[in-house]
Amino acid sequence: MTDAPWWRSAVVYQIYPRSFADSDGDGIGDLRGIIDRVDHLARLGVDVVWLSPIYPSPQDDAGYDISDYENVDPTFGTLADLDELIATLHDRGIKLVMDLVVNHTSDEHPWFVESRSDPQSAKRDWYFWRPPRAGMEPGQPGAEPTNWVSFFSGPAWTLDPATGEYYLHLFARKQPDLNWENPQVRSAVYRMMRGWVQRGVDGFRMDVVNFISKAVGPDGSLPDGVVQPGTAPYGDGSAGYICGPRIHEFLAEMNREVFAGLTTVPITVGEMPGVTVEDAVLFTDPARAEVDMVFQFEHVSLDQGATKWDVRPFRLRDLKASFGRWQAGLAKTGWNSLYWNNHDQPRIVSRWGDDGAYRVQSATMLATVLHLHRGTPYVYQGEELGMRNMPFASIADFRDIESLNHYAVAVERGEDPDEVLAALRVMGRDNARTPVQWDASPHAGFTTGTPWIGVNPDYPEVNAAAQVDDPGSVFSHYRRVIALRHDEPAVAHGDFTMLLPDDDAVYAFTRAYADDRGTVELLVLGNFTGDEVRAEVDGWAGAELVLGNYPDAPDDVERLRPWEVRVYRRTLMS
């Protein structure tokens, strides 16, 4: 498919700069540290690097609270360092995607500073300022303009005592939401984006971008959310901001204003919590020119109850039902992102694999099953090494605002601190944010100083230096999986057929693609258990084994050893 967009056969690698590599010994990763490790990325074979925010920020939410969209935070380096990183990546044929965080800014951004300075400010309407509820005084319990709850606990509104009005923040108090209803806001954002494109950036991963359109009434009001049992006094406001009434208009306008007429083809990825398959078809339909692919959360919510901290048992058939629905729904139109890990998710080998005796096997099985789906796969830093969740000893070891706020609120309302901590250990975002483990030297080779967050104590065993030249390592297997996507058109472009949807142990599917060789079919078999199992598939005896995670392969196609994965290929002549 020579006419297919380049990103359909690409693999994206996410870097969380604070934890990737520290070049100056201050304990925090930086741009020069990334430059020093580009060889690692090139050897892995990835096509795109997605860089989490490096902009100036008070770091209330680890850089997702931006105070200047057009510069680099000195913690990470300089604009000259970024230019060098872009050039170094481009020299290796790797593109760079920046994080675009424009649902909200920091409260220290000059736009918000001016907005809150005076109710008559020209930028007052750049944010959501609202008076208290009718008949209530500012600061009175329940006087917030809506009952929406923040993603980081507590109300989504904060009172500004100087003016007696509240401002909206779906996330932290220091992350006020921008008012995209104001065309001046949109124009400023597009101007900023064009500046980064002109600098050589190859696209954007757009943070919670389906939140930018709010359900604003004719009188400027926003609707209350539904109060669920146990959540009073706060309500779920998501109906008022998830895929709001003007979201398609805004994204189409962004595409026109920033990307129209470019000689190079960018990549635009919309992170969209709560999006449905039907929504995704619209967002990613090439004819609509909104975004290239969605980053959705359905599959990573399957082991959670009412909240992410309500941890439930994982069931493989639930995962297959979810992935199968997305594969079928986007088969004719649209595109999806494929991921297990990112900066917001715990480590997959600890979550759905076996991070003990079968760490290597389960990590490589999970990688293969994911990457062989239709969509663009993402590798999060350290995933290619099979990094585990961190064994946090106490709440003092955590750094993430979401975890710290949840712990404080939950304990205050009477929950058992040990149980709260247990959930944080499983689902907390800091699991993904411990430093990358480069070698067995102190602090895993991440820094010569004191790391900003603890290093996983397993680093003498799990590190890049021990894996890059080991053909049986997780790293080497990721190289083979990535190469298969590049070399075999059926992986990037083939049809998808789910097999054994009700099997609780085996994940099985086929990919099929017709070209001048005939119809090439791939069979993927993954064992999600620590037991030997059988995969009831017929007709594949004698097929070519193209990938596996054990050094040998049994003659019996249907027999799978613990956490084993195998990919077979056959060609049907037309």
GROMACS .gro file of C-alpha atoms in nm, residues 76-469:
model
  394
   76PHE     CA    1   1.557   2.010   3.055
   77GLY     CA    2   1.793   2.237   2.862
   78THR     CA    3   1.758   2.502   2.594
   79LEU     CA    4   1.597   2.558   2.257
   80ALA     CA    5   1.941   2.496   2.107
   81ASP     CA    6   1.945   2.154   2.276
   82LEU     CA    7   1.603   2.079   2.129
   83ASP     CA    8   1.722   2.184   1.784
   84GLU     CA    9   2.018   1.947   1.820
   85LEU     CA   10   1.789   1.664   1.931
   86ILE     CA   11   1.561   1.718   1.631
   87ALA     CA   12   1.859   1.718   1.395
   88THR     CA   13   2.012   1.410   1.559
   89LEU     CA   14   1.687   1.217   1.534
   90HIS     CA   15   1.626   1.326   1.177
   91ASP     CA   16   1.977   1.214   1.082
   92ARG     CA   17   1.873   0.865   1.200
   93GLY     CA   18   1.543   0.878   1.013
   94ILE     CA   19   1.343   0.926   1.335
   95LYS     CA   20   1.071   1.190   1.358
   96LEU     CA   21   0.988   1.397   1.668
   97VAL     CA   22   0.638   1.451   1.806
   98MET     CA   23   0.580   1.709   2.079
   99ASP     CA   24   0.315   1.691   2.349
  100LEU     CA   25   0.044   1.952   2.291
  101VAL     CA   26  -0.135   2.044   2.615
  102VAL     CA   27  -0.398   2.304   2.529
  103ASN     CA   28  -0.705   2.202   2.726
  104HIS     CA   29  -0.543   2.392   3.012
  105THR     CA   30  -0.237   2.598   3.101
  106SER     CA   31  -0.053   2.658   3.424
  107ASP     CA   32  -0.197   2.927   3.651
  108GLU     CA   33   0.148   3.087   3.611
  109HIS     CA   34   0.109   3.126   3.235
  110PRO     CA   35   0.098   3.498   3.145
  111TRP     CA   36  -0.243   3.444   2.984
  112PHE     CA   37  -0.395   3.331   3.314
  113VAL     CA   38  -0.203   3.585   3.522
  114GLU     CA   39  -0.358   3.859   3.310
  115SER     CA   40  -0.697   3.687   3.310
  116ARG     CA   41  -0.722   3.677   3.689
  117SER     CA   42  -0.578   4.027   3.738
  118ASP     CA   43  -0.906   4.206   3.664
  119PRO     CA   44  -1.262   4.098   3.571
  120GLN     CA   45  -1.238   4.353   3.291
  121SER     CA   46  -0.912   4.208   3.156
  122ALA     CA   47  -0.900   4.146   2.781
  123LYS     CA   48  -0.802   3.787   2.862
  124ARG     CA   49  -1.070   3.725   3.124
  125ASP     CA   50  -1.269   3.525   2.869
  126TRP     CA   51  -0.966   3.313   2.776
  127TYR     CA   52  -1.058   3.094   3.074
  128PHE     CA   53  -1.380   2.981   3.241
  129TRP     CA   54  -1.459   3.236   3.510
  130ARG     CA   55  -1.801   3.208   3.671
  131PRO     CA   56  -1.978   3.363   3.973
  132PRO     CA   57  -2.103   3.140   4.256
  133ARG     CA   58  -2.439   2.969   4.228
  134ALA     CA   59  -2.740   3.195   4.244
  135GLY     CA   60  -2.827   3.284   4.600
  136MET     CA   61  -2.494   3.166   4.744
  137GLU     CA   62  -2.190   3.353   4.866
  138PRO     CA   63  -1.838   3.298   4.730
  139GLY     CA   64  -1.662   3.028   4.930
  140GLN     CA   65  -1.984   2.887   5.076
  141PRO     CA   66  -1.992   2.503   5.058
  142GLY     CA   67  -2.159   2.402   4.734
  143ALA     CA   68  -2.134   2.750   4.582
  144GLU     CA   69  -1.916   2.629   4.294
  145PRO     CA   70  -2.075   2.704   3.953
  146THR     CA   71  -2.118   2.329   3.886
  147ASN     CA   72  -2.072   2.020   4.098
  148TRP     CA   73  -1.800   1.877   3.872
  149VAL     CA   74  -1.526   1.675   4.038
  150SER     CA   75  -1.162   1.722   3.939
  151PHE     CA   76  -0.960   1.429   3.803
  152PHE     CA   77  -0.715   1.499   4.084
  153SER     CA   78  -0.978   1.488   4.363
  154GLY     CA   79  -1.197   1.765   4.502
  155PRO     CA   80  -1.402   2.023   4.314
  156ALA     CA   81  -1.316   2.127   3.957
  157TRP     CA   82  -1.359   2.493   4.053
  158THR     CA   83  -1.136   2.714   4.268
  159LEU     CA   84  -1.239   3.048   4.415
  160ASP     CA   85  -1.034   3.359   4.347
  161PRO     CA   86  -1.100   3.567   4.661
  162ALA     CA   87  -0.990   3.890   4.494
  163THR     CA   88  -1.278   3.886   4.246
  164GLY     CA   89  -1.525   3.650   4.414
  165GLU     CA   90  -1.542   3.430   4.104
  166TYR     CA   91  -1.440   3.071   4.039
  167TYR     CA   92  -1.223   2.933   3.760
  168LEU     CA   93  -1.259   2.586   3.608
  169HIS     CA   94  -0.982   2.326   3.625
  170LEU     CA   95  -1.064   1.970   3.527
  171PHE     CA   96  -0.727   1.868   3.665
  172ALA     CA   97  -0.511   2.037   3.934
  173ARG     CA   98  -0.592   2.378   4.080
  174LYS     CA   99  -0.284   2.509   3.903
  175GLN     CA  100  -0.419   2.391   3.565
  176PRO     CA  101  -0.702   2.628   3.463
  177ASP     CA  102  -0.897   2.524   3.154
  178LEU     CA  103  -0.871   2.738   2.843
  179ASN     CA  104  -1.195   2.865   2.690
  180TRP     CA  105  -1.188   2.738   2.333
  181GLU     CA  106  -1.514   2.920   2.262
  182ASN     CA  107  -1.299   3.232   2.235
  183PRO     CA  108  -1.151   3.256   1.882
  184GLN     CA  109  -0.853   3.450   2.018
  185VAL     CA  110  -0.754   3.146   2.225
  186ARG     CA  111  -0.769   2.921   1.923
  187SER     CA  112  -0.571   3.165   1.711
  188ALA     CA  113  -0.296   3.187   1.976
  189VAL     CA  114  -0.274   2.808   1.999
  190TYR     CA  115  -0.252   2.762   1.623
  191ARG     CA  116   0.016   3.029   1.597
  192MET     CA  117   0.219   2.849   1.863
  193MET     CA  118   0.180   2.514   1.686
  194ARG     CA  119   0.294   2.659   1.354
  195GLY     CA  120   0.608   2.786   1.528
  196TRP     CA  121   0.702   2.436   1.642
  197VAL     CA  122   0.634   2.289   1.298
  198GLN     CA  123   0.859   2.552   1.142
  199ARG     CA  124   1.126   2.448   1.393
  200GLY     CA  125   1.121   2.093   1.258
  201VAL     CA  126   0.870   1.919   1.484
  202ASP     CA  127   0.692   1.643   1.292
  203GLY     CA  128   0.356   1.643   1.470
  204PHE     CA  129   0.175   1.650   1.801
  205ARG     CA  130   0.029   1.415   2.056
  206MET     CA  131  -0.265   1.618   2.184
  207ASP     CA  132  -0.332   1.580   2.556
  208VAL     CA  133  -0.703   1.524   2.647
  209VAL     CA  134  -0.789   1.709   2.328
  210ASN     CA  135  -1.150   1.587   2.325
  211PHE     CA  136  -1.208   1.795   2.641
  212ILE     CA  137  -1.151   2.131   2.472
  213SER     CA  138  -1.516   2.182   2.375
  214LYS     CA  139  -1.739   2.237   2.678
  215ALA     CA  140  -2.121   2.225   2.674
  216VAL     CA  141  -2.162   2.598   2.726
  217GLY     CA  142  -2.523   2.716   2.736
  218PRO     CA  143  -2.651   3.032   2.564
  219ASP     CA  144  -2.619   3.215   2.897
  220GLY     CA  145  -2.263   3.088   2.953
  221SER     CA  146  -2.368   2.825   3.205
  222LEU     CA  147  -2.229   2.472   3.230
  223PRO     CA  148  -2.445   2.172   3.332
  224ASP     CA  149  -2.420   1.991   3.665
  225GLY     CA  150  -2.301   1.632   3.658
  226VAL     CA  151  -2.475   1.322   3.786
  227VAL     CA  152  -2.390   1.240   4.149
  228GLN     CA  153  -2.307   0.872   4.184
  229PRO     CA  154  -2.347   0.676   4.510
  230GLY     CA  155  -2.056   0.755   4.736
  231THR     CA  156  -1.932   1.056   4.536
  232ALA     CA  157  -2.144   1.333   4.692
  233PRO     CA  158  -2.123   1.627   4.685
  234TYR     CA  159  -1.944   1.600   4.353
  235GLY     CA  160  -2.093   1.496   4.022
  236ASP     CA  161  -1.950   1.342   3.707
  237GLY     CA  162  -1.927   1.634   3.468
  238SER     CA  163  -1.794   1.433   3.174
  239ALA     CA  164  -2.113   1.480   2.970
  240GLY     CA  165  -2.029   1.850   2.976
  241TYR     CA  166  -1.677   1.818   2.833
  242ILE     CA  167  -1.609   1.480   2.670
  243CYS     CA  168  -1.649   1.525   2.293
  244GLY     CA  169  -1.838   1.850   2.341
  245PRO     CA  170  -2.062   2.015   2.082
  246ARG     CA  171  -1.787   2.193   1.887
  247ILE     CA  172  -1.505   1.940   1.914
  248HIS     CA  173  -1.509   1.836   1.547
  249GLU     CA  174  -1.526   2.198   1.438
  250PHE     CA  175  -1.225   2.288   1.653
  251LEU     CA  176  -1.009   1.997   1.536
  252ALA     CA  177  -1.092   2.055   1.170
  253GLU     CA  178  -1.004   2.422   1.213
  254MET     CA  179  -0.676   2.329   1.384
  255ASN     CA  180  -0.586   2.098   1.099
  256ARG     CA  181  -0.658   2.368   0.841
  257GLU     CA  182  -0.477   2.645   1.026
  258VAL     CA  183  -0.163   2.448   1.118
  259PHE     CA  184  -0.110   2.166   0.870
  260ALA     CA  185  -0.274   2.265   0.540
  261GLY     CA  186  -0.021   2.314   0.265
  262LEU     CA  187   0.274   2.147   0.438
  263THR     CA  188   0.508   1.962   0.204
  264THR     CA  189   0.580   1.700   0.472
  265VAL     CA  190   0.314   1.475   0.622
  266PRO     CA  191   0.283   1.530   0.999
  267ILE     CA  192   0.135   1.294   1.255
  268THR     CA  193  -0.148   1.408   1.481
  269VAL     CA  194  -0.254   1.190   1.772
  270GLY     CA  195  -0.560   1.280   1.976
  271GLU     CA  196  -0.553   1.152   2.333
  272MET     CA  197  -0.924   1.110   2.399
  273PRO     CA  198  -1.045   0.966   2.730
  274GLY     CA  199  -1.401   0.835   2.711
  275VAL     CA  200  -1.407   0.823   2.331
  276THR     CA  201  -1.614   0.548   2.166
  277VAL     CA  202  -1.539   0.350   1.852
  278GLU     CA  203  -1.808   0.548   1.671
  279ASP     CA  204  -1.649   0.874   1.784
  280ALA     CA  205  -1.308   0.753   1.669
  281VAL     CA  206  -1.435   0.677   1.318
  282LEU     CA  207  -1.536   1.042   1.285
  283PHE     CA  208  -1.221   1.184   1.442
  284THR     CA  209  -0.985   0.978   1.224
  285ASP     CA  210  -1.174   0.968   0.894
  286PRO     CA  211  -0.916   1.110   0.648
  287ALA     CA  212  -1.191   1.287   0.456
  288ARG     CA  213  -1.277   1.493   0.766
  289ALA     CA  214  -0.912   1.601   0.827
  290GLU     CA  215  -0.922   1.619   1.207
  291VAL     CA  216  -0.659   1.385   1.360
  292ASP     CA  217  -0.471   1.084   1.224
  293MET     CA  218  -0.536   0.850   1.514
  294VAL     CA  219  -0.693   0.836   1.859
  295PHE     CA  220  -0.534   0.739   2.188
  296GLN     CA  221  -0.821   0.578   2.376
  297PHE     CA  222  -0.850   0.423   2.723
  298GLU     CA  223  -1.110   0.149   2.703
  299HIS     CA  224  -0.872  -0.145   2.730
  300VAL     CA  225  -0.668  -0.001   3.018
  301SER     CA  226  -0.985   0.042   3.222
  302LEU     CA  227  -1.088  -0.323   3.206
  303ASP     CA  228  -0.940  -0.412   3.545
  304GLN     CA  229  -1.090  -0.109   3.720
  305GLY     CA  230  -1.426  -0.055   3.887
  306ALA     CA  231  -1.591   0.280   3.957
  307THR     CA  232  -1.247   0.444   3.982
  308LYS     CA  233  -0.896   0.347   3.876
  309TRP     CA  234  -0.817   0.267   4.239
  310ASP     CA  235  -1.091   0.003   4.252
  311VAL     CA  236  -0.873  -0.277   4.116
  312ARG     CA  237  -1.057  -0.576   3.967
  313PRO     CA  238  -0.930  -0.910   3.832
  314PHE     CA  239  -0.816  -0.905   3.470
  315ARG     CA  240  -1.013  -1.124   3.229
  316LEU     CA  241  -0.862  -1.201   2.889
  317ARG     CA  242  -1.201  -1.233   2.718
  318ASP     CA  243  -1.277  -0.872   2.819
  319LEU     CA  244  -0.957  -0.756   2.651
  320LYS     CA  245  -1.039  -0.951   2.335
  321ALA     CA  246  -1.391  -0.810   2.327
  322SER     CA  247  -1.256  -0.456   2.358
  323PHE     CA  248  -0.974  -0.489   2.106
  324GLY     CA  249  -1.197  -0.686   1.871
  325ARG     CA  250  -1.461  -0.413   1.877
  326TRP     CA  251  -1.202  -0.145   1.796
  327GLN     CA  252  -1.042  -0.353   1.522
  328ALA     CA  253  -1.380  -0.417   1.357
  329GLY     CA  254  -1.511  -0.064   1.406
  330LEU     CA  255  -1.209   0.101   1.241
  331ALA     CA  256  -1.154  -0.166   0.975
  332LYS     CA  257  -1.286   0.042   0.684
  333THR     CA  258  -1.232   0.398   0.809
  334GLY     CA  259  -1.012   0.537   1.079
  335TRP     CA  260  -0.704   0.445   1.282
  336ASN     CA  261  -0.616   0.361   1.640
  337SER     CA  262  -0.310   0.382   1.864
  338LEU     CA  263  -0.188   0.056   2.018
  339TYR     CA  264  -0.032   0.071   2.363
  340TRP     CA  265   0.005  -0.102   2.696
  341ASN     CA  266   0.216   0.160   2.873
  342ASN     CA  267   0.261   0.535   2.889
  343HIS     CA  268   0.342   0.793   3.155
  344ASP     CA  269  -0.008   0.749   3.305
  345GLN     CA  270  -0.020   0.367   3.322
  346PRO     CA  271   0.150   0.109   3.544
  347ARG     CA  272   0.400  -0.131   3.389
  348ILE     CA  273   0.222  -0.392   3.178
  349VAL     CA  274   0.449  -0.684   3.273
  350SER     CA  275   0.346  -0.632   3.636
  351ARG     CA  276  -0.015  -0.554   3.555
  352TRP     CA  277  -0.119  -0.830   3.313
  353GLY     CA  278   0.195  -1.038   3.284
  354ASP     CA  279   0.418  -1.227   3.528
  355ASP     CA  280   0.697  -1.003   3.651
  356GLY     CA  281   0.859  -1.288   3.843
  357ALA     CA  282   0.978  -1.617   3.693
  358TYR     CA  283   0.828  -1.541   3.351
  359ARG     CA  284   0.912  -1.173   3.320
  360VAL     CA  285   1.092  -1.212   2.985
  361GLN     CA  286   0.833  -1.445   2.837
  362SER     CA  287   0.529  -1.244   2.945
  363ALA     CA  288   0.685  -0.911   2.843
  364THR     CA  289   0.766  -1.041   2.496
  365MET     CA  290   0.429  -1.212   2.456
  366LEU     CA  291   0.245  -0.894   2.546
  367ALA     CA  292   0.458  -0.694   2.302
  368THR     CA  293   0.394  -0.932   2.014
  369VAL     CA  294   0.019  -0.958   2.065
  370LEU     CA  295  -0.016  -0.580   2.082
  371HIS     CA  296   0.207  -0.491   1.786
  372LEU     CA  297   0.048  -0.744   1.553
  373HIS     CA  298  -0.290  -0.566   1.570
  374ARG     CA  299  -0.400  -0.309   1.313
  375GLY     CA  300  -0.299   0.037   1.435
  376THR     CA  301   0.016   0.231   1.523
  377PRO     CA  302   0.201   0.077   1.819
  378TYR     CA  303   0.366   0.276   2.097
  379VAL     CA  304   0.658   0.169   2.314
  380TYR     CA  305   0.697   0.353   2.644
  381GLN     CA  306   1.051   0.400   2.774
  382GLY     CA  307   1.172   0.094   2.962
  383GLU     CA  308   0.895  -0.123   2.821
  384GLU     CA  309   1.147  -0.260   2.571
  385LEU     CA  310   1.349  -0.379   2.872
  386GLY     CA  311   1.057  -0.540   3.054
  387MET     CA  312   1.074  -0.289   3.341
  388ARG     CA  313   0.851  -0.370   3.638
  389ASN     CA  314   0.629  -0.171   3.873
  390MET     CA  315   0.815  -0.006   4.159
  391PRO     CA  316   0.793  -0.167   4.506
  392PHE     CA  317   0.694   0.156   4.683
  393ALA     CA  318   0.743   0.119   5.060
  394SER     CA  319   0.530   0.413   5.173
  395ILE     CA  320   0.340   0.718   5.053
  396ALA     CA  321   0.662   0.917   5.100
  397ASP     CA  322   0.807   0.736   4.797
  398PHE     CA  323   0.539   0.873   4.562
  399ARG     CA  324   0.574   1.199   4.367
  400ASP     CA  325   0.262   1.213   4.146
  401ILE     CA  326  -0.004   1.469   4.238
  402GLU     CA  327  -0.285   1.230   4.146
  403SER     CA  328  -0.161   0.962   4.386
  404LEU     CA  329  -0.076   1.203   4.668
  405ASN     CA  330  -0.412   1.379   4.647
  406HIS     CA  331  -0.606   1.053   4.632
  407TYR     CA  332  -0.421   0.915   4.935
  408ALA     CA  333  -0.489   1.229   5.140
  409VAL     CA  334  -0.859   1.242   5.050
  410ALA     CA  335  -0.917   0.867   5.093
  411VAL     CA  336  -0.749   0.850   5.433
  412GLU     CA  337  -0.932   1.162   5.549
  413ARG     CA  338  -1.265   1.000   5.469
  414GLY     CA  339  -1.175   0.695   5.673
  415GLU     CA  340  -1.032   0.442   5.428
  416ASP     CA  341  -0.763   0.204   5.552
  417PRO     CA  342  -0.424   0.364   5.465
  418ASP     CA  343  -0.273   0.023   5.387
  419GLU     CA  344  -0.550  -0.057   5.140
  420VAL     CA  345  -0.518   0.284   4.975
  421LEU     CA  346  -0.144   0.234   4.945
  422ALA     CA  347  -0.194  -0.113   4.799
  423ALA     CA  348  -0.406   0.031   4.517
  424LEU     CA  349  -0.147   0.303   4.453
  425ARG     CA  350   0.123   0.039   4.417
  426VAL     CA  351  -0.081  -0.135   4.148
  427MET     CA  352  -0.223   0.157   3.950
  428GLY     CA  353  -0.019   0.466   4.044
  429ARG     CA  354   0.136   0.666   3.762
  430ASP     CA  355   0.473   0.680   3.937
  431ASN     CA  356   0.524   0.315   3.838
  432ALA     CA  357   0.591   0.443   3.487
  433ARG     CA  358   0.803   0.735   3.601
  434THR     CA  359   1.092   0.568   3.778
  435PRO     CA  360   1.422   0.619   3.592
  436VAL     CA  361   1.510   0.414   3.287
  437GLN     CA  362   1.754   0.141   3.385
  438TRP     CA  363   2.057   0.175   3.160
  439ASP     CA  364   2.313  -0.042   3.340
  440ALA     CA  365   2.409  -0.195   3.675
  441SER     CA  366   2.603   0.108   3.801
  442PRO     CA  367   2.462   0.323   4.086
  443HIS     CA  368   2.115   0.465   4.011
  444ALA     CA  369   2.102   0.236   3.706
  445GLY     CA  370   2.322   0.473   3.507
  446PHE     CA  371   2.040   0.728   3.496
  447THR     CA  372   2.226   0.998   3.690
  448THR     CA  373   2.544   1.064   3.885
  449GLY     CA  374   2.338   1.262   4.135
  450THR     CA  375   2.033   1.183   4.346
  451PRO     CA  376   1.737   1.082   4.126
  452TRP     CA  377   1.419   1.285   4.166
  453ILE     CA  378   1.227   0.961   4.229
  454GLY     CA  379   1.362   0.626   4.344
  455VAL     CA  380   1.515   0.376   4.102
  456ASN     CA  381   1.360   0.031   4.093
  457PRO     CA  382   1.590  -0.192   4.300
  458ASP     CA  383   1.583  -0.463   4.032
  459TYR     CA  384   1.811  -0.258   3.804
  460PRO     CA  385   2.119  -0.483   3.847
  461GLU     CA  386   1.915  -0.753   3.672
  462VAL     CA  387   1.687  -0.547   3.445
  463ASN     CA  388   1.887  -0.295   3.243
  464ALA     CA  389   1.971  -0.203   2.885
  465ALA     CA  390   2.341  -0.291   2.898
  466ALA     CA  391   2.256  -0.650   2.990
  467GLN     CA  392   2.005  -0.684   2.707
  468VAL     CA  393   2.113  -0.504   2.390
  469ASP     CA  394   2.354  -0.780   2.281
   0.00000   0.00000   0.00000
